[in-house]
Short mmCIF file of C-alpha atoms in Angstrom, two decimals:
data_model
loop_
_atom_site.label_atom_id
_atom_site.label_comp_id
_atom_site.label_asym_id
_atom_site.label_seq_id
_atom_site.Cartn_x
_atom_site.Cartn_y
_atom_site.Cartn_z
CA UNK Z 389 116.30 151.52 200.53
CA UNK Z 390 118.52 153.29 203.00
CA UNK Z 391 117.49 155.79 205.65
CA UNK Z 392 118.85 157.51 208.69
CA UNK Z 393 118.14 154.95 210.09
CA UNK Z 394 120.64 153.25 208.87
CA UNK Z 395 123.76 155.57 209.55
CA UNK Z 396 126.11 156.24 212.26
CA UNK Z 397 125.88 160.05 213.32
CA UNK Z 398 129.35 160.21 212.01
CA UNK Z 399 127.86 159.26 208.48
CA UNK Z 400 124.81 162.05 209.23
CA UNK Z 401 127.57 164.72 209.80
CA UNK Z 402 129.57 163.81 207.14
CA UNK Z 403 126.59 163.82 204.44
CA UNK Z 404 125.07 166.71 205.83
CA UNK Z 405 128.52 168.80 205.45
CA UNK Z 406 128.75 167.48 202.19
CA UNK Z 407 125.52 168.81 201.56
CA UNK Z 408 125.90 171.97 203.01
CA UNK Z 409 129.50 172.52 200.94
CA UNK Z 410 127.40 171.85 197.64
CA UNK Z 411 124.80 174.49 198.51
CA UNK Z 412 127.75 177.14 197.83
CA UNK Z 413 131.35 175.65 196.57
CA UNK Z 414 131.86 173.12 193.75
CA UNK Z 415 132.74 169.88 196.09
CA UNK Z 416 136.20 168.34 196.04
CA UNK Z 417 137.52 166.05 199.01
CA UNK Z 418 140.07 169.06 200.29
CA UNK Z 419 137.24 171.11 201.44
CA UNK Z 420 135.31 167.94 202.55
CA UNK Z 421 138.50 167.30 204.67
CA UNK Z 422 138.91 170.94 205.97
CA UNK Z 423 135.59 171.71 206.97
CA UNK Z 424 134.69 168.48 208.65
CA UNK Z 425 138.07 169.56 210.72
CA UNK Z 426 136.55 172.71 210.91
CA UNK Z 427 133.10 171.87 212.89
CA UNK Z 428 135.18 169.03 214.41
CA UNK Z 429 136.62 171.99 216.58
CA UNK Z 430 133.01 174.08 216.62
CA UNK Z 431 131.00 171.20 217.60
CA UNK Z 432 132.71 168.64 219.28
CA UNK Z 433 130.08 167.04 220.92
CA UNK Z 434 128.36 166.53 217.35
CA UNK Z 435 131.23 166.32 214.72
CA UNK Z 436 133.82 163.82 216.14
CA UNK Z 437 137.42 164.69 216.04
CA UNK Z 438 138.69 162.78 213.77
CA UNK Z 439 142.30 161.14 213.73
CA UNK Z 440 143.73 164.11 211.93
CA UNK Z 441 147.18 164.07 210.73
CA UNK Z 442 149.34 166.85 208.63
CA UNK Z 443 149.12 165.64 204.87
CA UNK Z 444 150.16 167.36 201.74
CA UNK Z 445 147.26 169.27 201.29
CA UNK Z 446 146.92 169.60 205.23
CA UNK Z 447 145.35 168.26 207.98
CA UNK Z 448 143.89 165.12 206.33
CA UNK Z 449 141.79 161.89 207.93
CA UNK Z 450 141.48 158.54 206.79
CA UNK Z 451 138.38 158.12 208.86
CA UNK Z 452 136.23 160.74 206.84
CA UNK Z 453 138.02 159.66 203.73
CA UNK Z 454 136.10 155.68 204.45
CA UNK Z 455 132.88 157.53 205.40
CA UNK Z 456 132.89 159.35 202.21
CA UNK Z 457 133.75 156.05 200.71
CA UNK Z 458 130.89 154.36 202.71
CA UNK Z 459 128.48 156.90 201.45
CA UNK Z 460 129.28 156.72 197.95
CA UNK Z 461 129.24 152.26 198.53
CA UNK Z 462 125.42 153.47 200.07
CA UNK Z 463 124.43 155.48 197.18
CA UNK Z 464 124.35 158.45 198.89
CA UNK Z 465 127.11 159.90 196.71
CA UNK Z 466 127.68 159.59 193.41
CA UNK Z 467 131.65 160.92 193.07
CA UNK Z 468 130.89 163.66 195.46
CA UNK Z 469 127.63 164.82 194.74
CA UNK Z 470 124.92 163.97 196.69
CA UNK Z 471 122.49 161.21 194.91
CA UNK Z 472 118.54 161.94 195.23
CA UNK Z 473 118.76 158.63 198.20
CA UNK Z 474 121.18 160.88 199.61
CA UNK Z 475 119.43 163.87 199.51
CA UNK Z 476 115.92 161.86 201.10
CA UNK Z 477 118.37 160.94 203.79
CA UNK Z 478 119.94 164.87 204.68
CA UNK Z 479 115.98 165.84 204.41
CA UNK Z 480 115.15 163.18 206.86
CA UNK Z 481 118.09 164.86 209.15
CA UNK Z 482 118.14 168.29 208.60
CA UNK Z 483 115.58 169.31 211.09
CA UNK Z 484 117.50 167.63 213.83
CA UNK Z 485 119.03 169.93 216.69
CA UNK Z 486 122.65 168.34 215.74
CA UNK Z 487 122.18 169.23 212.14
CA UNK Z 488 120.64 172.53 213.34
CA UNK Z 489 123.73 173.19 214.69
CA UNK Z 490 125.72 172.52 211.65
CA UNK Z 491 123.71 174.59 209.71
CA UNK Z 492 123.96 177.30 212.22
CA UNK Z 493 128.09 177.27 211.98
CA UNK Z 494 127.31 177.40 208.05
CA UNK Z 495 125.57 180.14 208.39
CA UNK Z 496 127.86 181.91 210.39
CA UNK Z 497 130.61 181.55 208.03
CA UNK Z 498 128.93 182.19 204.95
CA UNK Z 499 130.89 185.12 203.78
CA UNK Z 500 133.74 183.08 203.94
CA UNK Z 501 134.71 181.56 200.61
CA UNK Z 502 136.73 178.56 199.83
CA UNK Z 503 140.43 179.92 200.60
CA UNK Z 504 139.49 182.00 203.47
CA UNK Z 505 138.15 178.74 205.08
CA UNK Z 506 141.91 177.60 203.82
CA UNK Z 507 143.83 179.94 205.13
CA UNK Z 508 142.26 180.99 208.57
CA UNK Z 509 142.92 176.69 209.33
CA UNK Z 510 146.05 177.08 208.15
CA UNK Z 511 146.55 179.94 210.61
CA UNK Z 512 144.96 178.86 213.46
CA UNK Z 513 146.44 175.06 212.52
CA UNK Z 514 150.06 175.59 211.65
CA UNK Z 515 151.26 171.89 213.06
CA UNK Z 516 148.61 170.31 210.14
CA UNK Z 517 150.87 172.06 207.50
CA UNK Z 518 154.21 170.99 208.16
CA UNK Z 519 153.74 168.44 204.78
CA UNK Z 520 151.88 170.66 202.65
CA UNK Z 521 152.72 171.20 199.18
CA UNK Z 522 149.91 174.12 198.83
CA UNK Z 523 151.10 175.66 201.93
CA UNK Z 524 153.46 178.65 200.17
CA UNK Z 525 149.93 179.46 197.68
CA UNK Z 526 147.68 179.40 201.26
CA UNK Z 527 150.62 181.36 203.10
CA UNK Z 528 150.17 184.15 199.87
CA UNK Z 529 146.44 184.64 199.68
CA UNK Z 530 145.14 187.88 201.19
CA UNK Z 531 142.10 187.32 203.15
CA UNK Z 532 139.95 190.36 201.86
CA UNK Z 533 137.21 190.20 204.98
CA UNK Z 534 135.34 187.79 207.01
CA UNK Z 535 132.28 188.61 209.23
CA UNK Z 536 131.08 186.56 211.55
CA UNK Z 537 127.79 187.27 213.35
CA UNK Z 538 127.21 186.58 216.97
CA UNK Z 539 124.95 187.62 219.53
CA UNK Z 540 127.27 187.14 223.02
CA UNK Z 541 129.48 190.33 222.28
CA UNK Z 542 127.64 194.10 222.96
CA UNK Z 543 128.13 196.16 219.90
CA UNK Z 544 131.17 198.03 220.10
CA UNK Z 545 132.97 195.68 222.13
CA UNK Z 546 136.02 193.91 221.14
CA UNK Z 547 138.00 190.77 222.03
CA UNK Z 548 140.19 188.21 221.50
CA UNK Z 549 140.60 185.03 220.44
CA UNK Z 550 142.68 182.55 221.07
CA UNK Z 551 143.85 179.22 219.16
CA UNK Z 552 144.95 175.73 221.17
CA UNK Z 553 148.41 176.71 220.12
CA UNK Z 554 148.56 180.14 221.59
CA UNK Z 555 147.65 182.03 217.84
CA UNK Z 556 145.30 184.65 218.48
CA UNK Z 557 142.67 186.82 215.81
CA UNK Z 558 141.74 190.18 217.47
CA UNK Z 559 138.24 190.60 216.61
CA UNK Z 560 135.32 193.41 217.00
CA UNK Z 561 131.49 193.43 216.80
CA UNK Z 562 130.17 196.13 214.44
CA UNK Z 563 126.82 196.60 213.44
CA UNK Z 564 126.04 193.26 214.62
CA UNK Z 565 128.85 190.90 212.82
CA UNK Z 566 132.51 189.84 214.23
CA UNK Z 567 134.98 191.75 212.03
CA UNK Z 568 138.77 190.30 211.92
CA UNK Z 569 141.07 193.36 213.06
CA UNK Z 570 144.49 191.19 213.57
CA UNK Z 571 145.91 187.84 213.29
CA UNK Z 572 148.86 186.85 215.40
CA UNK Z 573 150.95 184.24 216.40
CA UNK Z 574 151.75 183.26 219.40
CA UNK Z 575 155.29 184.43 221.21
CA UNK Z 576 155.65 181.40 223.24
CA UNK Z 577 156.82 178.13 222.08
CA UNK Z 578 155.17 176.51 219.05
CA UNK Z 579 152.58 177.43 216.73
#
């Protein structure tokens, strides 16, 4: 029988993301891809950064593509749904501070559904979407709202944020949750 043991802590991340996803979205391997990259950039001392590379659904990695592979080899997955092994495995983990950390990011973004996640990387990412063929239906979709709660910023108080590639969302704390007030790009060089 396989346990924790057993895995890598890429592997642990992985499954436990995978987890996480199925809590709230049907799973497919886009959103496996996009929010590994996602807490790959949160929580790079947990999540490694992957080998990304711009693919035609975005930034894409072969590396968590042969984990997810592994896992399914391991009987961890079945397709993409966590098996019952799998799920002894994420219990075994979950109480972990790295996983406590993972779950703390998911619970930040939980009002955020399956194409905000989309198109905020898409924004923040541009160079990932230079090969997309979804990139014109991401480009089109209205993000309606996205709160983010944090405890650093004082009510009231705004700031700004700012991507590796000079993008920036203007955000404000309200009532005790990070409210999106602008997205820009950035006026120098590339996005």
């Amino acid at each position: 029988m396989i346990s924790d043991k057993d895995l890598t802590d890429e592997q642990k991340a992985v499954l436990f993301i995978v987890n996480k996803l199925a809590e709230k979205f049907s799973v497919d391997k886009l959103y496996i891809q996009k929010v590994v990259f996602l807490m790959s950039k949160i929580l790079p001392d947990i999540v490694t950064i992957y080998d990304y590379e711009p693919y035609k659904f975005g930034m894409f990695s072969s590396e968590v593509e042969s984990i997810i592979r592994r896992e399914q080899d391991l009987n961890l997955m079945k397709d993409l749904n966590i098996t019952e092994t799998g799920k002894e495995v994420v219990a075994s983990i979950s109480k972990t501070e790295e996983m406590q950390q993972i779950n703390q990011v998911f619970a930040d973004i939980a009002g955020l559904g399956k194409e905000d996640i989309l198109y905020l990387l898409y924004k923040l990412y541009p160079e990932f979407t230079i090969n997309s063929t979804i990139k014109e239906r991401v480009d089109s979709y209205k993000l309606q709202s996205a709160t983010i709660p944090t405890g650093h910023l004082k009510d009231g108080q705004d700031m700004t944020i700012k991507t590796d590639k000079g993008n920036f969302i203007k955000v404000k704390k309200e009532n005790g949750v990070i409210k999106i007030l602008e997205y820009g790009e950035s006026e120098y060089g590339q996005n």
